mmCIF file of C-alpha atoms in Angstrom:
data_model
loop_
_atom_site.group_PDB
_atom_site.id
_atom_site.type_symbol
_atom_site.label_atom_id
_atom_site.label_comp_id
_atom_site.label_asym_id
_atom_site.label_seq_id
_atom_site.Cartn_x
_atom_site.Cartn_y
_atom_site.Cartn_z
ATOM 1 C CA UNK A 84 0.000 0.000 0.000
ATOM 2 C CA UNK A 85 0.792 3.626 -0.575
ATOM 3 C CA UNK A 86 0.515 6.747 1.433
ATOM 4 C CA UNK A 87 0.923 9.697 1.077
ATOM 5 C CA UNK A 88 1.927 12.553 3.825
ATOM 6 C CA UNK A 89 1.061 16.679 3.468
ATOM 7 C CA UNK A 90 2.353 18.083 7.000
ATOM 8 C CA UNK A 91 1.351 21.320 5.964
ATOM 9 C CA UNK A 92 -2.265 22.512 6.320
ATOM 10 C CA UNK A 93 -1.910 25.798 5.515
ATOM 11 C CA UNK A 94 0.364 28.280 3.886
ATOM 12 C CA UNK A 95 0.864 31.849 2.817
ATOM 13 C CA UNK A 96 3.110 33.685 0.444
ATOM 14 C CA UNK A 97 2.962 36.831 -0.940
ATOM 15 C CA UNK A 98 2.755 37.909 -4.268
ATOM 16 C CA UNK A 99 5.447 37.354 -6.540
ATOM 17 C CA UNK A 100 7.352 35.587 -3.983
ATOM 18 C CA UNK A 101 8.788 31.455 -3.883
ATOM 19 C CA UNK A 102 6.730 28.841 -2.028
ATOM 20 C CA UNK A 103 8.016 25.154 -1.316
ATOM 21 C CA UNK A 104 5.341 22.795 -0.337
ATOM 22 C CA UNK A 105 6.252 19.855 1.554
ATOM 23 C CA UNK A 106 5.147 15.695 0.708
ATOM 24 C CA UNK A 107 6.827 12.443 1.965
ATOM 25 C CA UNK A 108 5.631 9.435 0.293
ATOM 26 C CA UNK A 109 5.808 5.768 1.635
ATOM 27 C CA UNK A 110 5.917 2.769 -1.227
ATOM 28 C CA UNK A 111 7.017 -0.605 -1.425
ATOM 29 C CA UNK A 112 7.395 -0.105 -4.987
ATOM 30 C CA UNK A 113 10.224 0.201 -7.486
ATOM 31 C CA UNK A 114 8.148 1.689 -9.965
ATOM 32 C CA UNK A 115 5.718 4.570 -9.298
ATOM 33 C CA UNK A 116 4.726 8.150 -10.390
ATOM 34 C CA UNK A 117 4.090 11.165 -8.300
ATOM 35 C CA UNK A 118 1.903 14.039 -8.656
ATOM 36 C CA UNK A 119 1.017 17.688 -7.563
ATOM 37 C CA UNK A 120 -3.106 19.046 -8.116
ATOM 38 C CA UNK A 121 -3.998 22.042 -7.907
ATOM 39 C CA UNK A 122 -7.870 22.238 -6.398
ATOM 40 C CA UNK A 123 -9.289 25.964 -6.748
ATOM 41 C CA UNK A 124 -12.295 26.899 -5.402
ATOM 42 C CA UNK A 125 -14.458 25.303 -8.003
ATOM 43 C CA UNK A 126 -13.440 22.143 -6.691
ATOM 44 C CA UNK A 127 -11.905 21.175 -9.933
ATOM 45 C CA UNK A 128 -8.448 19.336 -9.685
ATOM 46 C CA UNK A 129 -5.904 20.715 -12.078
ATOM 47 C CA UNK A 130 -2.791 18.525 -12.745
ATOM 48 C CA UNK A 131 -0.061 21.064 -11.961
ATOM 49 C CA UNK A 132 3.438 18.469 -12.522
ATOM 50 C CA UNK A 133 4.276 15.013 -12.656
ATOM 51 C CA UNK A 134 7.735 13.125 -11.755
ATOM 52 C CA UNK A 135 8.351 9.454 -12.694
ATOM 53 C CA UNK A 136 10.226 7.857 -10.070
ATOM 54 C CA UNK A 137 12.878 6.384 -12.176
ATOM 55 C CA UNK A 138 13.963 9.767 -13.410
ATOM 56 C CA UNK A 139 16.290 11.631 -11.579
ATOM 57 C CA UNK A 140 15.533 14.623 -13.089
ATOM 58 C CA UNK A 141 13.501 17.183 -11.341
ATOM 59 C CA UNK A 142 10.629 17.676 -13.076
ATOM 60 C CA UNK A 143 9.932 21.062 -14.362
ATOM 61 C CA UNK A 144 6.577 23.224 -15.694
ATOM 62 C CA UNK A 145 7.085 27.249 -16.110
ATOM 63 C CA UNK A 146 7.168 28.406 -12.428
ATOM 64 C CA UNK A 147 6.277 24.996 -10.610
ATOM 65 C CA UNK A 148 9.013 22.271 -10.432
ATOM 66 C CA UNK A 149 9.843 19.675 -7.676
ATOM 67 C CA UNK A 150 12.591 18.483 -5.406
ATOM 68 C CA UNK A 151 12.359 14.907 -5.505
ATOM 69 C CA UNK A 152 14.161 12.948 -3.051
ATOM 70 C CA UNK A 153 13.800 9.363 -3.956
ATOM 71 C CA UNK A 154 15.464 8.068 -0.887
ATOM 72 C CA UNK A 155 14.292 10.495 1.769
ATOM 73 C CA UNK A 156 10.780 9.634 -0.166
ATOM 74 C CA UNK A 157 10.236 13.174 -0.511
ATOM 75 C CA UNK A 158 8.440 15.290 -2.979
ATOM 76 C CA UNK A 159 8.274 18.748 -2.200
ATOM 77 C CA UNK A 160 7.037 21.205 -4.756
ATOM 78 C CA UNK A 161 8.510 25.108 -5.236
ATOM 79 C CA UNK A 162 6.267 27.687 -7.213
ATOM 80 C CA UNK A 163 8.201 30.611 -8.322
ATOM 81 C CA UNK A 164 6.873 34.166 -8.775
ATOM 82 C CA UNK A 165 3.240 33.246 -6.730
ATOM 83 C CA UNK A 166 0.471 34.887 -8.362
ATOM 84 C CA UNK A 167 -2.986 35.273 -7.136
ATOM 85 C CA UNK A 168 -4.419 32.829 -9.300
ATOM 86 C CA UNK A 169 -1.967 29.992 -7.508
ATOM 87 C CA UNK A 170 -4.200 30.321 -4.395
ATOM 88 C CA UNK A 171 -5.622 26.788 -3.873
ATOM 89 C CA UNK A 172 -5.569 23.636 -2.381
ATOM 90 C CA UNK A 173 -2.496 21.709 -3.204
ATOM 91 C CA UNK A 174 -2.547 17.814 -3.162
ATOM 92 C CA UNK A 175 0.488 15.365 -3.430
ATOM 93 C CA UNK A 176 -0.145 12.100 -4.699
ATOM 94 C CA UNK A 177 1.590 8.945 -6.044
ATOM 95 C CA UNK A 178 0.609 5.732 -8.209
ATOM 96 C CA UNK A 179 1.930 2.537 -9.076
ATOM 97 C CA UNK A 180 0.656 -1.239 -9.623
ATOM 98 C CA UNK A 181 -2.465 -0.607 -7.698
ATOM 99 C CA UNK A 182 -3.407 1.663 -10.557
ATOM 100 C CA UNK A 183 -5.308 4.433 -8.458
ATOM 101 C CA UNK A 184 -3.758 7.492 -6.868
ATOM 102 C CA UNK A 185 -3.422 7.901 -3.666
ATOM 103 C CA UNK A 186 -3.789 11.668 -2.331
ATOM 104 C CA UNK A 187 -2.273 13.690 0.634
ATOM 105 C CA UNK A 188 -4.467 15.243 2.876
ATOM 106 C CA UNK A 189 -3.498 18.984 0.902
ATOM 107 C CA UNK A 190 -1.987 21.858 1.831
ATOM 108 C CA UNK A 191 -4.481 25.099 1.629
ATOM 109 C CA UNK A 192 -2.040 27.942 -0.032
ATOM 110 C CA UNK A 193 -3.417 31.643 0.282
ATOM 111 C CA UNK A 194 -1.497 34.099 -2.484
ATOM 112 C CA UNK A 195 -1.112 37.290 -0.507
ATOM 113 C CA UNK A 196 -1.349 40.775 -2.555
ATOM 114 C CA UNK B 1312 -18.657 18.362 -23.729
ATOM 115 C CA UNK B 1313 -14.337 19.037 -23.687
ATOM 116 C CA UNK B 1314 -14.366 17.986 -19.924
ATOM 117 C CA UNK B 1315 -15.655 15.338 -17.233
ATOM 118 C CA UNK B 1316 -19.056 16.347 -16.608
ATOM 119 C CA UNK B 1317 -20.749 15.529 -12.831
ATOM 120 C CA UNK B 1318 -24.448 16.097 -11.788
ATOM 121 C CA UNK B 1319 -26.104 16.967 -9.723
ATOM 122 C CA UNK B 1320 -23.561 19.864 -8.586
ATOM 123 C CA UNK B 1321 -25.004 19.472 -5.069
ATOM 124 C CA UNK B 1322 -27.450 17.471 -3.400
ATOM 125 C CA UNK B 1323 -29.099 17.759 -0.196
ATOM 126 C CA UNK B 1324 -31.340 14.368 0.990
ATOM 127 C CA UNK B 1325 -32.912 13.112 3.843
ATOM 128 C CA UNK B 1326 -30.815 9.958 6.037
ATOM 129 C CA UNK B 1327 -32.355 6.922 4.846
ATOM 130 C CA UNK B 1328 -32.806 8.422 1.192
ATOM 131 C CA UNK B 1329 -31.014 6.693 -1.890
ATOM 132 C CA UNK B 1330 -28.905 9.277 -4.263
ATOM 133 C CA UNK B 1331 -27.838 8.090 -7.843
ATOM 134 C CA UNK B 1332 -24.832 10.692 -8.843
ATOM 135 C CA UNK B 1333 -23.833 10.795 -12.649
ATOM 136 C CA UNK B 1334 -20.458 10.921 -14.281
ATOM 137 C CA UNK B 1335 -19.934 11.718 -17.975
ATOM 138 C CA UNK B 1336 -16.412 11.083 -18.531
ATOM 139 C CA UNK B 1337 -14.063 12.948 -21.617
ATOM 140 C CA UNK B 1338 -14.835 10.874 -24.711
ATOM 141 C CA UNK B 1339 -12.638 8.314 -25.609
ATOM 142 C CA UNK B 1340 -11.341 8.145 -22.325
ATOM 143 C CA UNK B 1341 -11.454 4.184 -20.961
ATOM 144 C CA UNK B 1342 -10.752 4.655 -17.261
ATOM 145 C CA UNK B 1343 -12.938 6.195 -15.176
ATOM 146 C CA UNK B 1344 -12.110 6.680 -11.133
ATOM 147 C CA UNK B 1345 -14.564 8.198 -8.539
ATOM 148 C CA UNK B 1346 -13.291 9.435 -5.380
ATOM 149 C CA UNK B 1347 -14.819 10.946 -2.428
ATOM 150 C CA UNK B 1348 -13.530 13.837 -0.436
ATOM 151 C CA UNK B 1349 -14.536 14.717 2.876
ATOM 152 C CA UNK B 1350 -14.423 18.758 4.429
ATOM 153 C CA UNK B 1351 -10.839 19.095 4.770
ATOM 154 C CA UNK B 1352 -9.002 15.747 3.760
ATOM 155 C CA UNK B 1353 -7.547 14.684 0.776
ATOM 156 C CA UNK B 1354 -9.015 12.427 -1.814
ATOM 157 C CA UNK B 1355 -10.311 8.671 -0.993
ATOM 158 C CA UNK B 1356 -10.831 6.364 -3.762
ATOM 159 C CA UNK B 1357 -13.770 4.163 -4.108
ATOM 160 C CA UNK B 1358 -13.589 2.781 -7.497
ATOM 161 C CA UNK B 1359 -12.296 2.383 -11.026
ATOM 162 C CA UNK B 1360 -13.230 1.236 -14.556
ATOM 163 C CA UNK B 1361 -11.010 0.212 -17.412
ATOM 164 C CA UNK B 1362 -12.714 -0.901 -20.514
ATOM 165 C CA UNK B 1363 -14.415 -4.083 -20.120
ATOM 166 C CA UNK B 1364 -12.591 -4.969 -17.307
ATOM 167 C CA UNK B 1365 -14.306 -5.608 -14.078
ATOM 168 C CA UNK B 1366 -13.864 -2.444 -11.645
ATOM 169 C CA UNK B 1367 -11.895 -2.712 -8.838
ATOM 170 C CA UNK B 1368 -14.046 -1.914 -5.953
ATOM 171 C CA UNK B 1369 -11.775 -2.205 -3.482
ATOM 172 C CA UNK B 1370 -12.262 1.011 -2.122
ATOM 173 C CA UNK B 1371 -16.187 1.312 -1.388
ATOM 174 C CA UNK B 1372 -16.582 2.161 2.253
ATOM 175 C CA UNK B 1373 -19.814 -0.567 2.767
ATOM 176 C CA UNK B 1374 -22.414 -2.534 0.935
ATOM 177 C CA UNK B 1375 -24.945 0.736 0.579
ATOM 178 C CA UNK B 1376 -22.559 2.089 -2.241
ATOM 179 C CA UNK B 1377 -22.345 0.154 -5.845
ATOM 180 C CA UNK B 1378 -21.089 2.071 -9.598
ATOM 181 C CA UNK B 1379 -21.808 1.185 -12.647
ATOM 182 C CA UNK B 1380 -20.433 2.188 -15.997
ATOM 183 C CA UNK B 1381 -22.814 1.626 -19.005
ATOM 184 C CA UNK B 1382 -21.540 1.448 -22.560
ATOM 185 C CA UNK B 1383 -17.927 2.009 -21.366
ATOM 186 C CA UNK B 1384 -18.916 5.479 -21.128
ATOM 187 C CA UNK B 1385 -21.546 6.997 -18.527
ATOM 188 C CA UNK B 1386 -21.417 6.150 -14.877
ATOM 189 C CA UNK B 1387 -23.662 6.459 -12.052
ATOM 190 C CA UNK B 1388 -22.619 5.816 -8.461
ATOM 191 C CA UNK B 1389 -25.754 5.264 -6.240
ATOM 192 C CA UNK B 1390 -25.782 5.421 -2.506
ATOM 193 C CA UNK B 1391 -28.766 3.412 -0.867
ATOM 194 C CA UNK B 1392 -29.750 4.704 2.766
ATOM 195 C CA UNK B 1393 -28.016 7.796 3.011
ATOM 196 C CA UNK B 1394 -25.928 8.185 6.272
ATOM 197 C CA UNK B 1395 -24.761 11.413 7.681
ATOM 198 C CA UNK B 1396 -21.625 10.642 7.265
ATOM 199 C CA UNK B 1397 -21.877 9.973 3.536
ATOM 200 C CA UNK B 1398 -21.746 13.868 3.233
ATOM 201 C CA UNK B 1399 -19.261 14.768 1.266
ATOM 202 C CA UNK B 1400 -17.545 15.969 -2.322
ATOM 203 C CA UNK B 1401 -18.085 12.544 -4.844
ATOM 204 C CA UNK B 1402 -15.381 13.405 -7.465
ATOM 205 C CA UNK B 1403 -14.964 11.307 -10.801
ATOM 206 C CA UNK B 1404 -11.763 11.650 -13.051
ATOM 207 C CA UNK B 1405 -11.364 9.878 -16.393
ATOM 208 C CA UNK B 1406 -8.369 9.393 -18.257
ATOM 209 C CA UNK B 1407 -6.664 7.178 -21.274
ATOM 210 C CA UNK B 1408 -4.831 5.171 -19.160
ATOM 211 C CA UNK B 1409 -4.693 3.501 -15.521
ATOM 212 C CA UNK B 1410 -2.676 5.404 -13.394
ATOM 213 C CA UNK B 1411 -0.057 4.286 -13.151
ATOM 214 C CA UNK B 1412 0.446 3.133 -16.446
ATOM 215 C CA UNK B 1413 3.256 3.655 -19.041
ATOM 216 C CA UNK B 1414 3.280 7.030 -18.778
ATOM 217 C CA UNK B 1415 1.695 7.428 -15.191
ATOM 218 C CA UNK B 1416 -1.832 8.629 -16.846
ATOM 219 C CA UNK B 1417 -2.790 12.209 -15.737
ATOM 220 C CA UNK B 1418 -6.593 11.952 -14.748
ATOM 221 C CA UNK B 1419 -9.170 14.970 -15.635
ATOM 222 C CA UNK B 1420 -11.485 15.659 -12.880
ATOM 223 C CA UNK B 1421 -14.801 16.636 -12.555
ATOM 224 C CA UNK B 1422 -16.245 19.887 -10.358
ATOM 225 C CA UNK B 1423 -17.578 16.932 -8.311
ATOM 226 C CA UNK B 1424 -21.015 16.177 -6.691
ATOM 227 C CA UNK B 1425 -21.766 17.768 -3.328
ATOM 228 C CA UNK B 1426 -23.701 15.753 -1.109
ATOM 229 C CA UNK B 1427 -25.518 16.584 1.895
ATOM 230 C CA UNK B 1428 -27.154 14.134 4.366
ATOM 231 C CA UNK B 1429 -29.750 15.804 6.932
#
Protein backbone atom coordinates (compact mmCIF):
# COMPACT_ATOMS: atom_id res chain seq x y z
CA UNK A 1 0.00 0.00 0.00
CA UNK A 2 0.79 3.63 -0.57
CA UNK A 3 0.52 6.75 1.43
CA UNK A 4 0.92 9.70 1.08
CA UNK A 5 1.93 12.55 3.82
CA UNK A 6 1.06 16.68 3.47
CA UNK A 7 2.35 18.08 7.00
CA UNK A 8 1.35 21.32 5.96
CA UNK A 9 -2.26 22.51 6.32
CA UNK A 10 -1.91 25.80 5.51
CA UNK A 11 0.36 28.28 3.89
CA UNK A 12 0.86 31.85 2.82
CA UNK A 13 3.11 33.68 0.44
CA UNK A 14 2.96 36.83 -0.94
CA UNK A 15 2.75 37.91 -4.27
CA UNK A 16 5.45 37.35 -6.54
CA UNK A 17 7.35 35.59 -3.98
CA UNK A 18 8.79 31.46 -3.88
CA UNK A 19 6.73 28.84 -2.03
CA UNK A 20 8.02 25.15 -1.32
CA UNK A 21 5.34 22.79 -0.34
CA UNK A 22 6.25 19.86 1.55
CA UNK A 23 5.15 15.70 0.71
CA UNK A 24 6.83 12.44 1.97
CA UNK A 25 5.63 9.43 0.29
CA UNK A 26 5.81 5.77 1.64
CA UNK A 27 5.92 2.77 -1.23
CA UNK A 28 7.02 -0.60 -1.43
CA UNK A 29 7.39 -0.10 -4.99
CA UNK A 30 10.22 0.20 -7.49
CA UNK A 31 8.15 1.69 -9.97
CA UNK A 32 5.72 4.57 -9.30
CA UNK A 33 4.73 8.15 -10.39
CA UNK A 34 4.09 11.16 -8.30
CA UNK A 35 1.90 14.04 -8.66
CA UNK A 36 1.02 17.69 -7.56
CA UNK A 37 -3.11 19.05 -8.12
CA UNK A 38 -4.00 22.04 -7.91
CA UNK A 39 -7.87 22.24 -6.40
CA UNK A 40 -9.29 25.96 -6.75
CA UNK A 41 -12.29 26.90 -5.40
CA UNK A 42 -14.46 25.30 -8.00
CA UNK A 43 -13.44 22.14 -6.69
CA UNK A 44 -11.90 21.17 -9.93
CA UNK A 45 -8.45 19.34 -9.69
CA UNK A 46 -5.90 20.72 -12.08
CA UNK A 47 -2.79 18.52 -12.74
CA UNK A 48 -0.06 21.06 -11.96
CA UNK A 49 3.44 18.47 -12.52
CA UNK A 50 4.28 15.01 -12.66
CA UNK A 51 7.74 13.13 -11.75
CA UNK A 52 8.35 9.45 -12.69
CA UNK A 53 10.23 7.86 -10.07
CA UNK A 54 12.88 6.38 -12.18
CA UNK A 55 13.96 9.77 -13.41
CA UNK A 56 16.29 11.63 -11.58
CA UNK A 57 15.53 14.62 -13.09
CA UNK A 58 13.50 17.18 -11.34
CA UNK A 59 10.63 17.68 -13.08
CA UNK A 60 9.93 21.06 -14.36
CA UNK A 61 6.58 23.22 -15.69
CA UNK A 62 7.09 27.25 -16.11
CA UNK A 63 7.17 28.41 -12.43
CA UNK A 64 6.28 25.00 -10.61
CA UNK A 65 9.01 22.27 -10.43
CA UNK A 66 9.84 19.68 -7.68
CA UNK A 67 12.59 18.48 -5.41
CA UNK A 68 12.36 14.91 -5.50
CA UNK A 69 14.16 12.95 -3.05
CA UNK A 70 13.80 9.36 -3.96
CA UNK A 71 15.46 8.07 -0.89
CA UNK A 72 14.29 10.50 1.77
CA UNK A 73 10.78 9.63 -0.17
CA UNK A 74 10.24 13.17 -0.51
CA UNK A 75 8.44 15.29 -2.98
CA UNK A 76 8.27 18.75 -2.20
CA UNK A 77 7.04 21.20 -4.76
CA UNK A 78 8.51 25.11 -5.24
CA UNK A 79 6.27 27.69 -7.21
CA UNK A 80 8.20 30.61 -8.32
CA UNK A 81 6.87 34.17 -8.78
CA UNK A 82 3.24 33.25 -6.73
CA UNK A 83 0.47 34.89 -8.36
CA UNK A 84 -2.99 35.27 -7.14
CA UNK A 85 -4.42 32.83 -9.30
CA UNK A 86 -1.97 29.99 -7.51
CA UNK A 87 -4.20 30.32 -4.40
CA UNK A 88 -5.62 26.79 -3.87
CA UNK A 89 -5.57 23.64 -2.38
CA UNK A 90 -2.50 21.71 -3.20
CA UNK A 91 -2.55 17.81 -3.16
CA UNK A 92 0.49 15.37 -3.43
CA UNK A 93 -0.14 12.10 -4.70
CA UNK A 94 1.59 8.94 -6.04
CA UNK A 95 0.61 5.73 -8.21
CA UNK A 96 1.93 2.54 -9.08
CA UNK A 97 0.66 -1.24 -9.62
CA UNK A 98 -2.47 -0.61 -7.70
CA UNK A 99 -3.41 1.66 -10.56
CA UNK A 100 -5.31 4.43 -8.46
CA UNK A 101 -3.76 7.49 -6.87
CA UNK A 102 -3.42 7.90 -3.67
CA UNK A 103 -3.79 11.67 -2.33
CA UNK A 104 -2.27 13.69 0.63
CA UNK A 105 -4.47 15.24 2.88
CA UNK A 106 -3.50 18.98 0.90
CA UNK A 107 -1.99 21.86 1.83
CA UNK A 108 -4.48 25.10 1.63
CA UNK A 109 -2.04 27.94 -0.03
CA UNK A 110 -3.42 31.64 0.28
CA UNK A 111 -1.50 34.10 -2.48
CA UNK A 112 -1.11 37.29 -0.51
CA UNK A 113 -1.35 40.77 -2.55
CA UNK B 1 -18.66 18.36 -23.73
CA UNK B 2 -14.34 19.04 -23.69
CA UNK B 3 -14.37 17.99 -19.92
CA UNK B 4 -15.66 15.34 -17.23
CA UNK B 5 -19.06 16.35 -16.61
CA UNK B 6 -20.75 15.53 -12.83
CA UNK B 7 -24.45 16.10 -11.79
CA UNK B 8 -26.10 16.97 -9.72
CA UNK B 9 -23.56 19.86 -8.59
CA UNK B 10 -25.00 19.47 -5.07
CA UNK B 11 -27.45 17.47 -3.40
CA UNK B 12 -29.10 17.76 -0.20
CA UNK B 13 -31.34 14.37 0.99
CA UNK B 14 -32.91 13.11 3.84
CA UNK B 15 -30.81 9.96 6.04
CA UNK B 16 -32.35 6.92 4.85
CA UNK B 17 -32.81 8.42 1.19
CA UNK B 18 -31.01 6.69 -1.89
CA UNK B 19 -28.90 9.28 -4.26
CA UNK B 20 -27.84 8.09 -7.84
CA UNK B 21 -24.83 10.69 -8.84
CA UNK B 22 -23.83 10.79 -12.65
CA UNK B 23 -20.46 10.92 -14.28
CA UNK B 24 -19.93 11.72 -17.97
CA UNK B 25 -16.41 11.08 -18.53
CA UNK B 26 -14.06 12.95 -21.62
CA UNK B 27 -14.84 10.87 -24.71
CA UNK B 28 -12.64 8.31 -25.61
CA UNK B 29 -11.34 8.14 -22.32
CA UNK B 30 -11.45 4.18 -20.96
CA UNK B 31 -10.75 4.66 -17.26
CA UNK B 32 -12.94 6.20 -15.18
CA UNK B 33 -12.11 6.68 -11.13
CA UNK B 34 -14.56 8.20 -8.54
CA UNK B 35 -13.29 9.44 -5.38
CA UNK B 36 -14.82 10.95 -2.43
CA UNK B 37 -13.53 13.84 -0.44
CA UNK B 38 -14.54 14.72 2.88
CA UNK B 39 -14.42 18.76 4.43
CA UNK B 40 -10.84 19.10 4.77
CA UNK B 41 -9.00 15.75 3.76
CA UNK B 42 -7.55 14.68 0.78
CA UNK B 43 -9.01 12.43 -1.81
CA UNK B 44 -10.31 8.67 -0.99
CA UNK B 45 -10.83 6.36 -3.76
CA UNK B 46 -13.77 4.16 -4.11
CA UNK B 47 -13.59 2.78 -7.50
CA UNK B 48 -12.30 2.38 -11.03
CA UNK B 49 -13.23 1.24 -14.56
CA UNK B 50 -11.01 0.21 -17.41
CA UNK B 51 -12.71 -0.90 -20.51
CA UNK B 52 -14.41 -4.08 -20.12
CA UNK B 53 -12.59 -4.97 -17.31
CA UNK B 54 -14.31 -5.61 -14.08
CA UNK B 55 -13.86 -2.44 -11.64
CA UNK B 56 -11.89 -2.71 -8.84
CA UNK B 57 -14.05 -1.91 -5.95
CA UNK B 58 -11.78 -2.20 -3.48
CA UNK B 59 -12.26 1.01 -2.12
CA UNK B 60 -16.19 1.31 -1.39
CA UNK B 61 -16.58 2.16 2.25
CA UNK B 62 -19.81 -0.57 2.77
CA UNK B 63 -22.41 -2.53 0.93
CA UNK B 64 -24.94 0.74 0.58
CA UNK B 65 -22.56 2.09 -2.24
CA UNK B 66 -22.35 0.15 -5.84
CA UNK B 67 -21.09 2.07 -9.60
CA UNK B 68 -21.81 1.19 -12.65
CA UNK B 69 -20.43 2.19 -16.00
CA UNK B 70 -22.81 1.63 -19.00
CA UNK B 71 -21.54 1.45 -22.56
CA UNK B 72 -17.93 2.01 -21.37
CA UNK B 73 -18.92 5.48 -21.13
CA UNK B 74 -21.55 7.00 -18.53
CA UNK B 75 -21.42 6.15 -14.88
CA UNK B 76 -23.66 6.46 -12.05
CA UNK B 77 -22.62 5.82 -8.46
CA UNK B 78 -25.75 5.26 -6.24
CA UNK B 79 -25.78 5.42 -2.51
CA UNK B 80 -28.77 3.41 -0.87
CA UNK B 81 -29.75 4.70 2.77
CA UNK B 82 -28.02 7.80 3.01
CA UNK B 83 -25.93 8.19 6.27
CA UNK B 84 -24.76 11.41 7.68
CA UNK B 85 -21.63 10.64 7.26
CA UNK B 86 -21.88 9.97 3.54
CA UNK B 87 -21.75 13.87 3.23
CA UNK B 88 -19.26 14.77 1.27
CA UNK B 89 -17.55 15.97 -2.32
CA UNK B 90 -18.09 12.54 -4.84
CA UNK B 91 -15.38 13.41 -7.47
CA UNK B 92 -14.96 11.31 -10.80
CA UNK B 93 -11.76 11.65 -13.05
CA UNK B 94 -11.36 9.88 -16.39
CA UNK B 95 -8.37 9.39 -18.26
CA UNK B 96 -6.66 7.18 -21.27
CA UNK B 97 -4.83 5.17 -19.16
CA UNK B 98 -4.69 3.50 -15.52
CA UNK B 99 -2.68 5.40 -13.39
CA UNK B 100 -0.06 4.29 -13.15
CA UNK B 101 0.45 3.13 -16.45
CA UNK B 102 3.26 3.65 -19.04
CA UNK B 103 3.28 7.03 -18.78
CA UNK B 104 1.70 7.43 -15.19
CA UNK B 105 -1.83 8.63 -16.85
CA UNK B 106 -2.79 12.21 -15.74
CA UNK B 107 -6.59 11.95 -14.75
CA UNK B 108 -9.17 14.97 -15.63
CA UNK B 109 -11.48 15.66 -12.88
CA UNK B 110 -14.80 16.64 -12.56
CA UNK B 111 -16.24 19.89 -10.36
CA UNK B 112 -17.58 16.93 -8.31
CA UNK B 113 -21.01 16.18 -6.69
CA UNK B 114 -21.77 17.77 -3.33
CA UNK B 115 -23.70 15.75 -1.11
CA UNK B 116 -25.52 16.58 1.90
CA UNK B 117 -27.15 14.13 4.37
CA UNK B 118 -29.75 15.80 6.93
Amino acid sequence: AQTVTQSQPEMSVQEAETVTLSCTYDTSESNYYLFWYKQPPSRQMILVIRQEAYKQQNATENRFSVNFQKAAKSFSLKISDSQLGDTAMYFCASSGSARQLTFGSGTQLTVLP
Amino acid sequence: GAGVSQSPSNKVTEKGKDVELRCDPISGHTALYWYRQSLGQGLEFLIYFQGNSAPDKSGLPSDRFSAERTGGSVSTLTIQRTQQEDSAVYLCASSWILAGGPSGGELFFGEGSRLTVL
